[in-house]
Amino acid sequence: MKNIKVLGSGCANCKATFARIEKAAEEKGVEISLEKVEDMADIMSYGIMSTPGVVVDGEVVNHFVRATISFGQP
């Protein structure tokens, strides 16, 4: 299972990122733990200065851009 956190203030882009990850995981049949992180101190602890940010298994993999979500599958 992948542990994924969406870092953001709850803005439209943050909500859209959360929804896209949720939908992609469902479509690919990938089991994930998905969490919203909205506390600014927590967000800044990842070195993120602009949101949304995406953290997978403790590693920042994306911030402030629309990423393709594939979960490593074709």
PDB file of C-alpha atoms in Angstrom:
ATOM      1  CA  MET A   1       0.000   0.000   0.000  1.00  0.00           C
ATOM      2  CA  LYS A   2       1.237   3.475  -0.863  1.00  0.00           C
ATOM      3  CA  ASN A   3       0.893   6.218   1.728  1.00  0.00           C
ATOM      4  CA  ILE A   4       0.049   9.450  -0.060  1.00  0.00           C
ATOM      5  CA  LYS A   5      -0.386  12.923   1.388  1.00  0.00           C
ATOM      6  CA  VAL A   6      -1.723  15.931  -0.472  1.00  0.00           C
ATOM      7  CA  LEU A   7      -0.259  19.071   1.039  1.00  0.00           C
ATOM      8  CA  GLY A   8      -2.313  22.222   0.663  1.00  0.00           C
ATOM      9  CA  SER A   9      -4.562  24.828   2.149  1.00  0.00           C
ATOM     10  CA  GLY A  10      -7.770  23.377   0.763  1.00  0.00           C
ATOM     11  CA  CYS A  11      -7.691  25.488  -2.405  1.00  0.00           C
ATOM     12  CA  ALA A  12      -9.369  24.325  -5.615  1.00  0.00           C
ATOM     13  CA  ASN A  13      -6.104  22.900  -7.019  1.00  0.00           C
ATOM     14  CA  CYS A  14      -5.454  20.999  -3.781  1.00  0.00           C
ATOM     15  CA  LYS A  15      -8.937  19.505  -3.816  1.00  0.00           C
ATOM     16  CA  ALA A  16      -8.602  18.607  -7.504  1.00  0.00           C
ATOM     17  CA  THR A  17      -5.240  16.925  -6.870  1.00  0.00           C
ATOM     18  CA  PHE A  18      -6.727  14.879  -4.025  1.00  0.00           C
ATOM     19  CA  ALA A  19      -9.661  13.824  -6.224  1.00  0.00           C
ATOM     20  CA  ARG A  20      -7.387  12.923  -9.171  1.00  0.00           C
ATOM     21  CA  ILE A  21      -5.202  10.708  -6.990  1.00  0.00           C
ATOM     22  CA  GLU A  22      -8.248   9.026  -5.458  1.00  0.00           C
ATOM     23  CA  LYS A  23      -9.762   8.396  -8.901  1.00  0.00           C
ATOM     24  CA  ALA A  24      -6.501   7.127 -10.428  1.00  0.00           C
ATOM     25  CA  ALA A  25      -5.967   4.669  -7.579  1.00  0.00           C
ATOM     26  CA  GLU A  26      -9.515   3.383  -7.933  1.00  0.00           C
ATOM     27  CA  GLU A  27      -9.231   3.016 -11.716  1.00  0.00           C
ATOM     28  CA  LYS A  28      -5.896   1.184 -11.455  1.00  0.00           C
ATOM     29  CA  GLY A  29      -6.998  -0.962  -8.526  1.00  0.00           C
ATOM     30  CA  VAL A  30      -4.144   0.317  -6.355  1.00  0.00           C
ATOM     31  CA  GLU A  31      -4.646   0.302  -2.599  1.00  0.00           C
ATOM     32  CA  ILE A  32      -3.576   3.612  -1.063  1.00  0.00           C
ATOM     33  CA  SER A  33      -3.804   5.520   2.169  1.00  0.00           C
ATOM     34  CA  LEU A  34      -4.701   9.090   1.138  1.00  0.00           C
ATOM     35  CA  GLU A  35      -4.508  12.003   3.556  1.00  0.00           C
ATOM     36  CA  LYS A  36      -5.026  15.768   3.297  1.00  0.00           C
ATOM     37  CA  VAL A  37      -2.451  17.859   5.146  1.00  0.00           C
ATOM     38  CA  GLU A  38      -3.640  21.447   5.599  1.00  0.00           C
ATOM     39  CA  ASP A  39      -1.545  22.602   8.565  1.00  0.00           C
ATOM     40  CA  MET A  40       1.025  25.103   7.240  1.00  0.00           C
ATOM     41  CA  ALA A  41       3.721  24.043   9.717  1.00  0.00           C
ATOM     42  CA  ASP A  42       3.352  20.427   8.550  1.00  0.00           C
ATOM     43  CA  ILE A  43       3.425  21.506   4.896  1.00  0.00           C
ATOM     44  CA  MET A  44       6.544  23.614   5.413  1.00  0.00           C
ATOM     45  CA  SER A  45       8.270  20.709   7.176  1.00  0.00           C
ATOM     46  CA  TYR A  46       8.371  19.018   3.756  1.00  0.00           C
ATOM     47  CA  GLY A  47      10.079  22.067   2.227  1.00  0.00           C
ATOM     48  CA  ILE A  48       6.989  22.933   0.206  1.00  0.00           C
ATOM     49  CA  MET A  49       6.528  26.662  -0.334  1.00  0.00           C
ATOM     50  CA  SER A  50       3.711  26.468  -2.892  1.00  0.00           C
ATOM     51  CA  THR A  51       0.830  24.043  -2.988  1.00  0.00           C
ATOM     52  CA  PRO A  52      -0.492  21.555  -3.789  1.00  0.00           C
ATOM     53  CA  GLY A  53       2.286  19.173  -2.910  1.00  0.00           C
ATOM     54  CA  VAL A  54       2.207  15.395  -3.101  1.00  0.00           C
ATOM     55  CA  VAL A  55       4.173  13.119  -0.790  1.00  0.00           C
ATOM     56  CA  VAL A  56       4.383   9.385  -1.502  1.00  0.00           C
ATOM     57  CA  ASP A  57       5.807   7.137   1.189  1.00  0.00           C
ATOM     58  CA  GLY A  58       7.505  10.125   2.853  1.00  0.00           C
ATOM     59  CA  GLU A  59       9.097  11.543  -0.315  1.00  0.00           C
ATOM     60  CA  VAL A  60       7.964  14.767  -2.004  1.00  0.00           C
ATOM     61  CA  VAL A  61       7.225  13.749  -5.579  1.00  0.00           C
ATOM     62  CA  ASN A  62       5.364  16.774  -6.882  1.00  0.00           C
ATOM     63  CA  HIS A  63       4.481  20.322  -5.986  1.00  0.00           C
ATOM     64  CA  PHE A  64       2.500  23.096  -7.656  1.00  0.00           C
ATOM     65  CA  VAL A  65       2.147  21.362 -11.021  1.00  0.00           C
ATOM     66  CA  ARG A  66      -0.398  19.002 -12.500  1.00  0.00           C
ATOM     67  CA  ALA A  67       1.258  15.627 -12.557  1.00  0.00           C
ATOM     68  CA  THR A  68       0.319  12.514 -14.437  1.00  0.00           C
ATOM     69  CA  ILE A  69      -0.715   9.899 -11.920  1.00  0.00           C
ATOM     70  CA  SER A  70       0.164   6.396 -12.992  1.00  0.00           C
ATOM     71  CA  PHE A  71       1.213   4.429  -9.889  1.00  0.00           C
ATOM     72  CA  GLY A  72       3.961   2.861 -12.017  1.00  0.00           C
ATOM     73  CA  GLN A  73       1.508   0.879 -14.131  1.00  0.00           C
ATOM     74  CA  PRO A  74       0.840   1.234 -17.872  1.00  0.00           C
TER      75      PRO A  74
END
